[in-house]
Short mmCIF file of C-alpha atoms and ligand atoms in Angstrom, two decimals:
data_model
loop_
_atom_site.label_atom_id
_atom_site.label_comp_id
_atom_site.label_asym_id
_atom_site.label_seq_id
_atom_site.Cartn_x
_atom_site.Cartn_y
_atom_site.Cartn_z
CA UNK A 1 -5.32 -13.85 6.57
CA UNK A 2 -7.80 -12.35 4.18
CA UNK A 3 -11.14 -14.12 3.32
CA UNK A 4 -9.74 -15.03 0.25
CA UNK A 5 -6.49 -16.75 1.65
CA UNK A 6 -2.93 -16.11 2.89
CA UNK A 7 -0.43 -13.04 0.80
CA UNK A 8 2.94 -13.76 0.88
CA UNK A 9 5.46 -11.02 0.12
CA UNK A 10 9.19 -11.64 -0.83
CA UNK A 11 11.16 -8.81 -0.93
CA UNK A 12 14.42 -9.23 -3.30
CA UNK A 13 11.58 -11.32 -5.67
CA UNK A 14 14.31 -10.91 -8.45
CA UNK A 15 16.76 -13.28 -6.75
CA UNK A 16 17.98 -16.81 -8.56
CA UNK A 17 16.86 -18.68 -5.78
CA UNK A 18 12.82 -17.50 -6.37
CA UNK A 19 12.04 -20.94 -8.12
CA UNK A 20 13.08 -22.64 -4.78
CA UNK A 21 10.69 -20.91 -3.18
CA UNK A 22 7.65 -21.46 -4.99
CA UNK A 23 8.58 -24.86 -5.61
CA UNK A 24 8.40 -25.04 -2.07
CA UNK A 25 4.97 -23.49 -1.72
CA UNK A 26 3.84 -25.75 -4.73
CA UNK A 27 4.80 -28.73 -2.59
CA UNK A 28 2.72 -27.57 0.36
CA UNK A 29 -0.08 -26.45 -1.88
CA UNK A 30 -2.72 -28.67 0.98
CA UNK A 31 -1.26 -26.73 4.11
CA UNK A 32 -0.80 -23.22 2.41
CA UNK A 33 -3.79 -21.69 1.18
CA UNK A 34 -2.36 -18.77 -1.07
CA UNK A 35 -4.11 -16.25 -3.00
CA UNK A 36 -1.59 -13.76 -3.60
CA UNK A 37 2.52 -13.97 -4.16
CA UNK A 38 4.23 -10.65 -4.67
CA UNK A 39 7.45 -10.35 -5.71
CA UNK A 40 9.05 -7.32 -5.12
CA UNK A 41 12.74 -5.90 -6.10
CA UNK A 42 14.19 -2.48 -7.24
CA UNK A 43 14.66 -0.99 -10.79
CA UNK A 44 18.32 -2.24 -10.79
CA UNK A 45 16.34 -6.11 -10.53
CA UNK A 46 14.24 -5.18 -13.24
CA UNK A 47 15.42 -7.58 -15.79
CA UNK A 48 16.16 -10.14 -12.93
CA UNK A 49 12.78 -10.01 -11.56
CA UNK A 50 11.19 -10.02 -14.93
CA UNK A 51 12.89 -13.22 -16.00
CA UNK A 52 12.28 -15.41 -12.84
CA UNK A 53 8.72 -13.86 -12.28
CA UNK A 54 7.85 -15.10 -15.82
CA UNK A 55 8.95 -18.49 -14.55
CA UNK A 56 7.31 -18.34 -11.37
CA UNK A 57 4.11 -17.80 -13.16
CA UNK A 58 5.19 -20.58 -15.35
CA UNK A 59 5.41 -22.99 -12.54
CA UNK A 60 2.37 -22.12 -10.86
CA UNK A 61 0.17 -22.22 -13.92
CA UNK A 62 1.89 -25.94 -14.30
CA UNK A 63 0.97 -26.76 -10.93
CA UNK A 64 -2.61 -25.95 -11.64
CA UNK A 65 -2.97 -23.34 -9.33
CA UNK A 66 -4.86 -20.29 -9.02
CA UNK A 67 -2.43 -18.13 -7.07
CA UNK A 68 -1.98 -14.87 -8.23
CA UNK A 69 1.55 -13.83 -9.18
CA UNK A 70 2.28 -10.34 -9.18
CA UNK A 71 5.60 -8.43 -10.39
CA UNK A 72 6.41 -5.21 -8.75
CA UNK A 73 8.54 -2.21 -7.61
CA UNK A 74 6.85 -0.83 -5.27
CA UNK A 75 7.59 -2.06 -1.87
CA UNK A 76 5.34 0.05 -0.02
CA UNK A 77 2.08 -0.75 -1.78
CA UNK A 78 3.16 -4.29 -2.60
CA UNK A 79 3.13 -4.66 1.14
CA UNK A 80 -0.54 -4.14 1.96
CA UNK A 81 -2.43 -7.16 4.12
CA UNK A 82 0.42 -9.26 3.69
CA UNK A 83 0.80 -12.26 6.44
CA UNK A 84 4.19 -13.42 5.49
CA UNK A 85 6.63 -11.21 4.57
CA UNK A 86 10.22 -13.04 3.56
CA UNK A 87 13.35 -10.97 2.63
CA UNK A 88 16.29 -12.50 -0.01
CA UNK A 89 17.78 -8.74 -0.91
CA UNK A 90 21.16 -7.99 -1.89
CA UNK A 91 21.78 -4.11 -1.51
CA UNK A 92 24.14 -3.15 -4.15
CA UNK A 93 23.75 -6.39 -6.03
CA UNK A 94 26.58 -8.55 -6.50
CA UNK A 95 29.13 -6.33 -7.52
CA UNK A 96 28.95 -5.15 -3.57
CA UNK A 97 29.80 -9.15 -2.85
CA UNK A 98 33.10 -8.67 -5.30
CA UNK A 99 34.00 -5.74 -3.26
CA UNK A 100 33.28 -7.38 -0.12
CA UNK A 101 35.73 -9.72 -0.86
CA UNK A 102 38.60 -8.46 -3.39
CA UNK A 103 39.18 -5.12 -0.96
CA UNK A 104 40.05 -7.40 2.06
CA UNK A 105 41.92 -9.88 0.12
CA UNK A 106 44.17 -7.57 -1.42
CA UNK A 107 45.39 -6.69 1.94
CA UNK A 108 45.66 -10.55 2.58
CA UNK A 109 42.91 -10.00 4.88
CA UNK A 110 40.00 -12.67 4.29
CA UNK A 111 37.09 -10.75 2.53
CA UNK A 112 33.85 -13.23 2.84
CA UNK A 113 30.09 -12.72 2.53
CA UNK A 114 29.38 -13.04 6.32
CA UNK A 115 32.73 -13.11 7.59
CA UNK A 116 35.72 -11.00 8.72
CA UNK A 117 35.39 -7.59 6.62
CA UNK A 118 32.87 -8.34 4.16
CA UNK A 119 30.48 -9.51 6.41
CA UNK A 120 30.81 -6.33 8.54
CA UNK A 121 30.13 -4.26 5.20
CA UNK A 122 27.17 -6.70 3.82
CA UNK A 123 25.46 -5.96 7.56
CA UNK A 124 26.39 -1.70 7.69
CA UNK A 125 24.63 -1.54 3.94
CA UNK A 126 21.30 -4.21 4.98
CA UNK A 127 20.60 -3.20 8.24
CA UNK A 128 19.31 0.17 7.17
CA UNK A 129 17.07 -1.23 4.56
CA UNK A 130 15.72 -4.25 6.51
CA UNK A 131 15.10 -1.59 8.90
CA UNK A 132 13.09 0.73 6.26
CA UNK A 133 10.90 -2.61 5.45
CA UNK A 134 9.69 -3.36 8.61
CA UNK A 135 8.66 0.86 8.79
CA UNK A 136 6.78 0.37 5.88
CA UNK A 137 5.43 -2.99 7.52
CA UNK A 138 4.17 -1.32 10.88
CA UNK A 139 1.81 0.61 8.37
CA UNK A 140 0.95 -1.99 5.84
CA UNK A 141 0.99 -5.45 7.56
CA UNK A 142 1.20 -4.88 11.33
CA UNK A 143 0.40 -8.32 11.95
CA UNK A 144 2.44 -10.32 9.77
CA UNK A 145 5.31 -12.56 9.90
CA UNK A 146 8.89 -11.58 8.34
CA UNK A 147 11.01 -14.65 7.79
CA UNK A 148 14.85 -13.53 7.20
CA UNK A 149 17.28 -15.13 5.28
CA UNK A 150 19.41 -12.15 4.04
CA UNK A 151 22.66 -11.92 4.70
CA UNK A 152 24.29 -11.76 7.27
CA UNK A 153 21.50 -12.97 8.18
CA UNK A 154 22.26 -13.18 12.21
CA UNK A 155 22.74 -9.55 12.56
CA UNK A 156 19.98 -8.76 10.06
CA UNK A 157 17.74 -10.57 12.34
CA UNK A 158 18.78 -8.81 15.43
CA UNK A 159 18.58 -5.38 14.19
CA UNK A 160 14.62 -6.67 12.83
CA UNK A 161 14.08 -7.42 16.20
CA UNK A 162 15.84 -5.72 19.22
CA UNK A 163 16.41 -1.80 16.30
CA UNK A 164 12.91 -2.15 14.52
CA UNK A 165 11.17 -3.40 17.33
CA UNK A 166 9.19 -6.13 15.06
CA UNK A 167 8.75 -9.54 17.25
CA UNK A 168 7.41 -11.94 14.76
CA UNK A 169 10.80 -12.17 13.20
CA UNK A 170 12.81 -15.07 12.25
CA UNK A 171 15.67 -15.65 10.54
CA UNK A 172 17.02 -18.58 8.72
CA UNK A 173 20.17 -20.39 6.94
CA UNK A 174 20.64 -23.47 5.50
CA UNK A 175 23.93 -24.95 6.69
CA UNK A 176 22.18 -26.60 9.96
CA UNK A 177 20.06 -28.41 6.67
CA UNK A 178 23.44 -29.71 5.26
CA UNK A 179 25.26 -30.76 9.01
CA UNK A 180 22.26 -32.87 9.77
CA UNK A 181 21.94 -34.77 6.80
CA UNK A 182 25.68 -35.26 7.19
CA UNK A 183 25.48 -36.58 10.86
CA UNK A 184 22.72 -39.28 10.04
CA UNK A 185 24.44 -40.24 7.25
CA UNK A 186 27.87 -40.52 9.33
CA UNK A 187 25.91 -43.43 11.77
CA UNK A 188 23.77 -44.92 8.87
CA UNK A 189 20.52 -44.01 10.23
CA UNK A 190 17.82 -41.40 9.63
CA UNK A 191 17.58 -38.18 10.34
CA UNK A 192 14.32 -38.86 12.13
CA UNK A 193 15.83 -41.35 14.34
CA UNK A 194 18.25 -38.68 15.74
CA UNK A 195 17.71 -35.17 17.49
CA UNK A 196 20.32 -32.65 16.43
CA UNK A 197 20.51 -29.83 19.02
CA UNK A 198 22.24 -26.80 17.56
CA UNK A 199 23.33 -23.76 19.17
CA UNK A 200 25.29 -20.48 18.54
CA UNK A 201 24.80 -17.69 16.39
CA UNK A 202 24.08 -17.41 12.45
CA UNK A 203 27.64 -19.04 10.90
CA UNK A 204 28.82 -20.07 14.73
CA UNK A 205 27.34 -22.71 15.65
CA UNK A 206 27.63 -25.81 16.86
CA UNK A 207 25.52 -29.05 17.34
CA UNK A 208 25.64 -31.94 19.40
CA UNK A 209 23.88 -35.32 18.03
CA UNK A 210 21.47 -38.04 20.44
CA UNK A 211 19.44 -40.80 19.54
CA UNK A 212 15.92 -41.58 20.54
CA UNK A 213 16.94 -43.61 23.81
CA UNK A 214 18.89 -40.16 24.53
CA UNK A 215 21.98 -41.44 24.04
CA UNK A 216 24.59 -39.11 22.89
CA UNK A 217 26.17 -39.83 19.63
CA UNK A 218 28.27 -36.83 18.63
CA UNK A 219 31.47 -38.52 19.09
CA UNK A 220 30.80 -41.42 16.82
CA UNK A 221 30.01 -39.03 14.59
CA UNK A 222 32.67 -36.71 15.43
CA UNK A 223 34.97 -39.76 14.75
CA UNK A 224 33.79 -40.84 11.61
CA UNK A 225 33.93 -37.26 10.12
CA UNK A 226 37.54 -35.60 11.41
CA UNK A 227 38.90 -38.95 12.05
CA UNK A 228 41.80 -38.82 9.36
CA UNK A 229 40.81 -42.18 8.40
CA UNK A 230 37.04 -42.12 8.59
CA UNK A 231 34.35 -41.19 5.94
CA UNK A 232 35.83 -37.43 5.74
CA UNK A 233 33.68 -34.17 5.23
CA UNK A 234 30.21 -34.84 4.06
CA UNK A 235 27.32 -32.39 3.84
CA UNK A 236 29.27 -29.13 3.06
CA UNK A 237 28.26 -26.15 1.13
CA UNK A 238 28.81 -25.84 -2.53
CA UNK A 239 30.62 -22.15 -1.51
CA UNK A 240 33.38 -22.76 0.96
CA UNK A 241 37.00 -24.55 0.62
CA UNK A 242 35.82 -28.05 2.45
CA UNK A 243 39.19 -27.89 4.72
CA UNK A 244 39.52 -30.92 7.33
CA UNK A 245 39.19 -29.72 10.69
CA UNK A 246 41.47 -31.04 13.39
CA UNK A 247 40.55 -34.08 14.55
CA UNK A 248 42.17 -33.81 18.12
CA UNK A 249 40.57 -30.28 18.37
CA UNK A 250 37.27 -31.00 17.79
CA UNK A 251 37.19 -34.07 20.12
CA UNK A 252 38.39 -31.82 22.87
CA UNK A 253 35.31 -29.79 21.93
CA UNK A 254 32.55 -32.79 21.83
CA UNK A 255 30.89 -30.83 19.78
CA UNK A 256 30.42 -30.91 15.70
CA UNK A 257 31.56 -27.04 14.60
CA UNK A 258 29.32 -25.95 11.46
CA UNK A 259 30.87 -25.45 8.33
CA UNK A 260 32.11 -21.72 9.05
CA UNK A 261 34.04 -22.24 11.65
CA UNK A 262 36.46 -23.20 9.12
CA UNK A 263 37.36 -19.09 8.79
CA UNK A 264 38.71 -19.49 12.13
CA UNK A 265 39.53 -22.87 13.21
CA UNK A 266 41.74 -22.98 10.04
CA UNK A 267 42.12 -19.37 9.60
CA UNK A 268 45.63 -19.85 8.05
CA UNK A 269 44.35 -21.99 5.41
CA UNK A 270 41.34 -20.54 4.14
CA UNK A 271 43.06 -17.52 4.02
CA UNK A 272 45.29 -19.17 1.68
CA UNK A 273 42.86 -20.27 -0.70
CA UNK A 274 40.79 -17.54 -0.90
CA UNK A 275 43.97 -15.59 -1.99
CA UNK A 276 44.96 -18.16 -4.32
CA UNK A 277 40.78 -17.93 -5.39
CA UNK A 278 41.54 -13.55 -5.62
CA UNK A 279 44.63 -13.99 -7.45
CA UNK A 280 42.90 -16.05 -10.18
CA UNK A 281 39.73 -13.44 -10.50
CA UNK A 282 37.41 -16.21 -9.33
CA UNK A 283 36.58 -15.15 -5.63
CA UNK A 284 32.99 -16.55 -4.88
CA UNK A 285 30.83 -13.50 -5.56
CA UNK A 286 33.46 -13.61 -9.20
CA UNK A 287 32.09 -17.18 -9.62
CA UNK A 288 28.52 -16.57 -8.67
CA UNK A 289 28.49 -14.17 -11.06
CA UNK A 290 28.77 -17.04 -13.76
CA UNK A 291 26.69 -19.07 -12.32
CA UNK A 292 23.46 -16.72 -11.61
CA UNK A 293 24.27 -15.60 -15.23
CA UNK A 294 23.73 -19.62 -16.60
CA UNK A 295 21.01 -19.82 -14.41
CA UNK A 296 18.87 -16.53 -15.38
CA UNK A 297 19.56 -17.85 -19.31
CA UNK A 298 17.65 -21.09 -18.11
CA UNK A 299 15.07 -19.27 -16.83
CA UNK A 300 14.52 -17.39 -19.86
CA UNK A 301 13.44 -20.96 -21.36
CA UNK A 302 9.57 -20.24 -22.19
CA UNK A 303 9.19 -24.05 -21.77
CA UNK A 304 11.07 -24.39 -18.26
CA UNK A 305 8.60 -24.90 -15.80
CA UNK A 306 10.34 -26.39 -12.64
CA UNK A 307 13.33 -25.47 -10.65
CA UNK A 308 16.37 -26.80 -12.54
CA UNK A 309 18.98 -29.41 -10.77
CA UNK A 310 21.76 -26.10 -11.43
CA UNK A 311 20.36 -24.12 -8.52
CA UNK A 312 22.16 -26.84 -6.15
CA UNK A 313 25.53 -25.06 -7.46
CA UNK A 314 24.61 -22.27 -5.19
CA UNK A 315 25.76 -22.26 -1.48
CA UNK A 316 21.85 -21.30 -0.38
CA UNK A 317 19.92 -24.30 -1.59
CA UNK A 318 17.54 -24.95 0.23
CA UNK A 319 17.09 -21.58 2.12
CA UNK A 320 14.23 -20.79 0.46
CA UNK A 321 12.60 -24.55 1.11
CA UNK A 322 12.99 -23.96 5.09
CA UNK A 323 11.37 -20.78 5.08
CA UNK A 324 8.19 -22.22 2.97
CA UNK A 325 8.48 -25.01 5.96
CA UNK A 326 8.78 -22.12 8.80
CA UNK A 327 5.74 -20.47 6.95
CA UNK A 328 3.45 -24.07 6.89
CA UNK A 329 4.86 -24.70 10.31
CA UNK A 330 2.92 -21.29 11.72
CA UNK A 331 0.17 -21.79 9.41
CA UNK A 332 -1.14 -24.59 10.65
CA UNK A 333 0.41 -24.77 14.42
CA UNK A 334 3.02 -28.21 12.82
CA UNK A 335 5.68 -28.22 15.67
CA UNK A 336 8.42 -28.90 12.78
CA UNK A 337 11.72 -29.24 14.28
CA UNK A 338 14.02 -26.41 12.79
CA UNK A 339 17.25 -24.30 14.06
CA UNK A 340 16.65 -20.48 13.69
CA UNK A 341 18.01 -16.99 14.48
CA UNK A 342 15.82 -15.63 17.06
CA UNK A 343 15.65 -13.98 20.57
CA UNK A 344 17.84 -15.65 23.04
CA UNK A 345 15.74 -15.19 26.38
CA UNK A 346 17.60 -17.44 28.32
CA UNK A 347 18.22 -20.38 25.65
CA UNK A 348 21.96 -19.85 25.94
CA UNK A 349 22.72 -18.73 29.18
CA UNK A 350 26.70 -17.29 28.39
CA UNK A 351 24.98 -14.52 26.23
CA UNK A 352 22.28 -11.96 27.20
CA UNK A 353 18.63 -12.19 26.81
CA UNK A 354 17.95 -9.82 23.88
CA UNK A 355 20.65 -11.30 22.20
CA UNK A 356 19.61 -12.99 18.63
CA UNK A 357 20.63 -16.61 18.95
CA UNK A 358 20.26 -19.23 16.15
CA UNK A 359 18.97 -22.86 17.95
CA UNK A 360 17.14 -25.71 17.78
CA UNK A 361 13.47 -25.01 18.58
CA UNK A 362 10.18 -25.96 17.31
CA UNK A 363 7.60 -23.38 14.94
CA UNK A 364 3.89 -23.02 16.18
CA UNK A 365 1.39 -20.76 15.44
CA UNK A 366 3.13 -18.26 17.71
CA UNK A 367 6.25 -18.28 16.35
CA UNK A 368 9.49 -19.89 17.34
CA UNK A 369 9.93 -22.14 20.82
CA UNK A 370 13.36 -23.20 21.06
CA UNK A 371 15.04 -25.74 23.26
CA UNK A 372 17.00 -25.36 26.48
CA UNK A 373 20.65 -25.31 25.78
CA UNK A 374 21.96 -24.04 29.05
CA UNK A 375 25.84 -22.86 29.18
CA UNK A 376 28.50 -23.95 27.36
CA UNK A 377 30.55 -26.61 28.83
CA UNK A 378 33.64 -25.57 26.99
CA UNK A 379 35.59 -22.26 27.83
CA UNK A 380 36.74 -22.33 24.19
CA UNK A 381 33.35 -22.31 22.92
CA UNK A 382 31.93 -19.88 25.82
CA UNK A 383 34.61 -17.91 25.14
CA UNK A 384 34.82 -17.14 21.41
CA UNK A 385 30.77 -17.52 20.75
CA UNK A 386 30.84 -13.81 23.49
CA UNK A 387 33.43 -12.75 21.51
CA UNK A 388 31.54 -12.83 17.92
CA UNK A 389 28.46 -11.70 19.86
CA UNK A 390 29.59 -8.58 20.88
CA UNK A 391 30.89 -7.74 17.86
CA UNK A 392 27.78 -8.68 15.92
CA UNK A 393 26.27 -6.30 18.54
CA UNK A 394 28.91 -3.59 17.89
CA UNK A 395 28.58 -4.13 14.01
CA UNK A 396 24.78 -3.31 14.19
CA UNK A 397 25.25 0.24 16.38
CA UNK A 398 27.91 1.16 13.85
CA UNK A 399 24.90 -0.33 11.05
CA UNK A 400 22.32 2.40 12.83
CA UNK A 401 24.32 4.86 13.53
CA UNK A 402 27.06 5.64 11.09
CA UNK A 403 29.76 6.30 13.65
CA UNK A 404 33.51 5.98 12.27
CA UNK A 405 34.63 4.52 15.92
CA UNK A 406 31.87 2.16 16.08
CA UNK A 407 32.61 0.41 13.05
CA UNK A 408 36.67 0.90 13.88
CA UNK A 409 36.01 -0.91 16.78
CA UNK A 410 33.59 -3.86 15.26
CA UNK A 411 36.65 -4.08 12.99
CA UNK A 412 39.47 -4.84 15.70
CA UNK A 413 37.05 -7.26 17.64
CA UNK A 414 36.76 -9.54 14.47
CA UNK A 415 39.12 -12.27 15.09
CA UNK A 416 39.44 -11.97 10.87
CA UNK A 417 40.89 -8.63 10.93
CA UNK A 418 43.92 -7.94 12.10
CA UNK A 419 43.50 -4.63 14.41
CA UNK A 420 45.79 -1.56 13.96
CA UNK A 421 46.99 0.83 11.06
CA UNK A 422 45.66 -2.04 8.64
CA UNK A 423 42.09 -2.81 9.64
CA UNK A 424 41.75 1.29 9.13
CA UNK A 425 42.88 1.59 6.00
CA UNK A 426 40.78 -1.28 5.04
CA UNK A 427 37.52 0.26 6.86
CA UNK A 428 38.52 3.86 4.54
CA UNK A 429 38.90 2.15 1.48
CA UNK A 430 35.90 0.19 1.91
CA UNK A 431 33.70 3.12 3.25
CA UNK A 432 34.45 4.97 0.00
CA UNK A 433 33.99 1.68 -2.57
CA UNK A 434 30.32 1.37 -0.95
CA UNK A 435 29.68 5.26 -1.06
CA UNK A 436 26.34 4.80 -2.53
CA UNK A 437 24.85 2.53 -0.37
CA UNK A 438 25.84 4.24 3.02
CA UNK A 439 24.21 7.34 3.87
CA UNK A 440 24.72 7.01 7.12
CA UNK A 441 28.84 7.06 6.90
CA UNK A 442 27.96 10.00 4.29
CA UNK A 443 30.28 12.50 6.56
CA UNK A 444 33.12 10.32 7.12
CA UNK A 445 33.20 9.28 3.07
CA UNK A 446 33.60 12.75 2.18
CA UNK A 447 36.11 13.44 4.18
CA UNK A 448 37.93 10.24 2.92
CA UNK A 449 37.62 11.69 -0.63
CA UNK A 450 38.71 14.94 0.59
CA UNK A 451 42.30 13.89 2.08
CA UNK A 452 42.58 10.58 1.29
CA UNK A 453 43.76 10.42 -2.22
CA UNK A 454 45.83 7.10 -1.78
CA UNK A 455 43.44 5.29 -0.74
CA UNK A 456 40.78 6.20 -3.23
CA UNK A 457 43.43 5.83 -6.17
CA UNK A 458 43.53 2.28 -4.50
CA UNK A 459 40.30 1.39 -5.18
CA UNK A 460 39.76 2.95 -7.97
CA UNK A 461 42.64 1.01 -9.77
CA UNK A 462 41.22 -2.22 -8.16
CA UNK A 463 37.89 -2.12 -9.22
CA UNK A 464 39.29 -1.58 -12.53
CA UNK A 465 41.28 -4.77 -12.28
CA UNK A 466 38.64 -6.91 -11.70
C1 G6P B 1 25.53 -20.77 2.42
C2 G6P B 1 25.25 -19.83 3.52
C3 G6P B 1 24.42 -18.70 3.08
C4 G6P B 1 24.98 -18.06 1.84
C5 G6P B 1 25.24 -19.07 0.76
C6 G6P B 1 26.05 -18.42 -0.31
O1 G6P B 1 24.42 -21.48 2.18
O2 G6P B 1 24.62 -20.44 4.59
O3 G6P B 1 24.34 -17.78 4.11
O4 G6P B 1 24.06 -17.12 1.35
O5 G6P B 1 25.96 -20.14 1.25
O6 G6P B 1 25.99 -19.16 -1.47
P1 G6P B 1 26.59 -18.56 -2.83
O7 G6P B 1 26.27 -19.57 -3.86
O8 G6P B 1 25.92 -17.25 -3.03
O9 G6P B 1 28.05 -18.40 -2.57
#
């Protein structure tokens, strides 16, 4: 930190979910002292980042605070002596999120941010940026902090830390936010009474509940929530179909699943809504759309001054709140309880050391401790959480490297996609809808355009449909 206090950097400054964050940082005003907050984003943000900069400003000036706000395009510079450094970038903007998930579906393959094909394409076009950052960070800000929560934000984390080399990462979600407000609420108590333990990776997770006197509680809870006749789902995201798991299933489990495991405990059935949600034009990304485009004419309001209640319409509130917690937590040594992506070394024993786990842990000055989870009792769980390792693993070479047969293969391990003549076409068609923003399948693309006429025509009329 600089004399004159602490820099924080947000890459993707642009995004809708900006006011969160400095709302956030307003709110810890006593434990944070800030002189600088840079919001960065690319010419294709400009308007974005103009709009909810202007409101940033706006909300710091009505907080009565001196922090400088500062608007800019240029990543490099606007990196210099920063200590935190937190990235919420979309590479190809949403219209790479439509993609992401019409392609898939019109195959009747599930197309989702972070899951099955989509996800696989969201982490082959970030990886090489977050990757970028953190060169430009070894040169700018060698000492600081990068706090993660793009998507997928798992993988993106693990390429941070075991591609670029940069230790001080850690990466974040919000759906661990959501299943513990749920489980208190399930036995009537407070969240501080209980201690959630979480563990898995980012959107495969799983959490087991105990009360002070260590008492485990997950069943009751487990009960009350997947019992047909108990208190039903509570504490779901505003951005997937709130399906019912089974009740017997999870029980055998003893262990609450997070909100994701819907795409494959109930693969059937979300598959069936999100190709009823295709057929209709309003996929998520279709419907975010709307609602970022509501939101940004809100934040045009000269008078607005505070983040408005609408933001809670998005699947990632309170994203940006954790990471202003992760940031005070470091700051000033807290100890606050949080679950986060980071280095396994050891936590889980069923998956390797360098392995990026997300857990339960506890943020000091020096980063991330988490807690002892051991092995997983249950085969089912051991079982599929190696699975969806390994191919987060395999997902990230084929990220790095561009190689056709890496990605082919991340494709048939994702339980999402069925493998064969199908999950190829779909990994062509999808190389050459995201031509611009992967260089590193450059070779393979133009070969696809060269021979592959079908398949472009495909697309092409697709993308027109939409
Ligand atoms: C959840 C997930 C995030 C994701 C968000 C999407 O919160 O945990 O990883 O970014 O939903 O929300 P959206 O409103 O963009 O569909």
């Amino acid at each position: 930190m600089s004399k004159d206090g602490l820099k924080i950097v947000t890459i993707g400054g642009g995004s809708s979910y900006t006011p969160e964050l400095i709302e956030g940082y307003i709110l810890r005003q006593e434990q944070l002292p800030i002189s600088e907050i840079v919001l960065v984003d690319i010419d294709e943000g400009r308007e974005k980042l103009e709009i909810v900069g202007a409101m940033a400003k706006r909300m710091v000036k009505a907080a009565d605070l001196d922090w400088k706000v500062t608007l800019t395009y240029d990543r490099f510079e606007a990196l210099k002596d920063a200590d935190y450094v937190t990235t919420q970038f979309r590479v190809g903007l949403l219209n790479a999120r439509v993609k992401d998930e019409r392609i898939p579906l019109s195959h009747g393959v599930l197309g989702q941010e972070t899951n099955g094909a989509g996800g696989l394409f969201k982490a082959f076009r970030t990886i090489p940026v977050i990757l970028d950052i953190i060169e430009d960070m070894k040169v700018q800000c060698p000492n600081a902090w990068l706090i993660n929560f793009t998507n997928p934000a798992g993988m993106v984390t693990e390429a941070a830390i075991n591609i670029g080399g940069w230790e001080r990462t850690l990466g974040l979600c919000n759906v661990p936010i959501g299943h513990t407000k749920a489980g208190a609420e399930a036995l009537g108590m407070d969240e501080e009474e209980l201690f959630f333990h979480y563990a898995g990776i980012n959107h495969f997770h799983w959490h087991r509940i105990f009360d002070k006197d260590g008492n485990e509680r997950t069943h009751e809870v487990i009960d009350k929530i997947y019992d047909p006749s108990g208190v039903g789902n509570k504490g779901d995201m505003e951005n997937i179909h709130a399906g019912l798991f089974h009740y017997e299933q999870i029980k055998d489990l003893n262990m609450l699943p997070c909100g994701y495991h819907r795409y494959y405990y109930l693969a059937d059935e979300m598959l069936e809504e999100s190709i009823k949600d295709f057929n209709e034009g309003k996929t998520r990304a279709q419907v975010v759309k709307g609602t970022e485009a509501d939101l940004f004419e809100l934040y045009k309001d000269p008078e607005l001054d505070y983040k408005p209640e609408e933001l809670t319409l998005r699947g990632g509130t309170h994203y940006s709140d954790a990471a202003c917690e992760i940031i005070a937590s470091i700051q000033n040594n807290k100890h606050t309880q949080m679950v986060v992506s980071t280095k396994n070394n050891g936590t889980i024993t069923d998956l390797p050391n360098s392995a990026v786990v997300e857990v339960s842990g506890v943020v000091t000055a020096k980063g991330f401790v988490p807690y002892n989870w051991g092995a997983f009792e249950h085969p089912a769980a051991r079982g599929s959480l190696q699975l969806m390792k390994a191919m987060e693993e395999t997902t990230i070479r084929a990220a790095v490297s561009g190689d056709y047969g890496v990605a082919l293969q991340a494709f048939t391990m994702n339980p999402l996609i069925p493998a064969g003549h199908k999950a190829k076409t779909l990994l062509d068609q999808m190389l050459y809808a995201n031509k611009k923003y992967l260089p590193q399948f450059a070779e393979k693309i133009k070969e696809i355009e060269k021979y592959q006429l079908d398949d472009i025509n495909y697309i092409d009329k697709l993308m027109e449909s939409n």
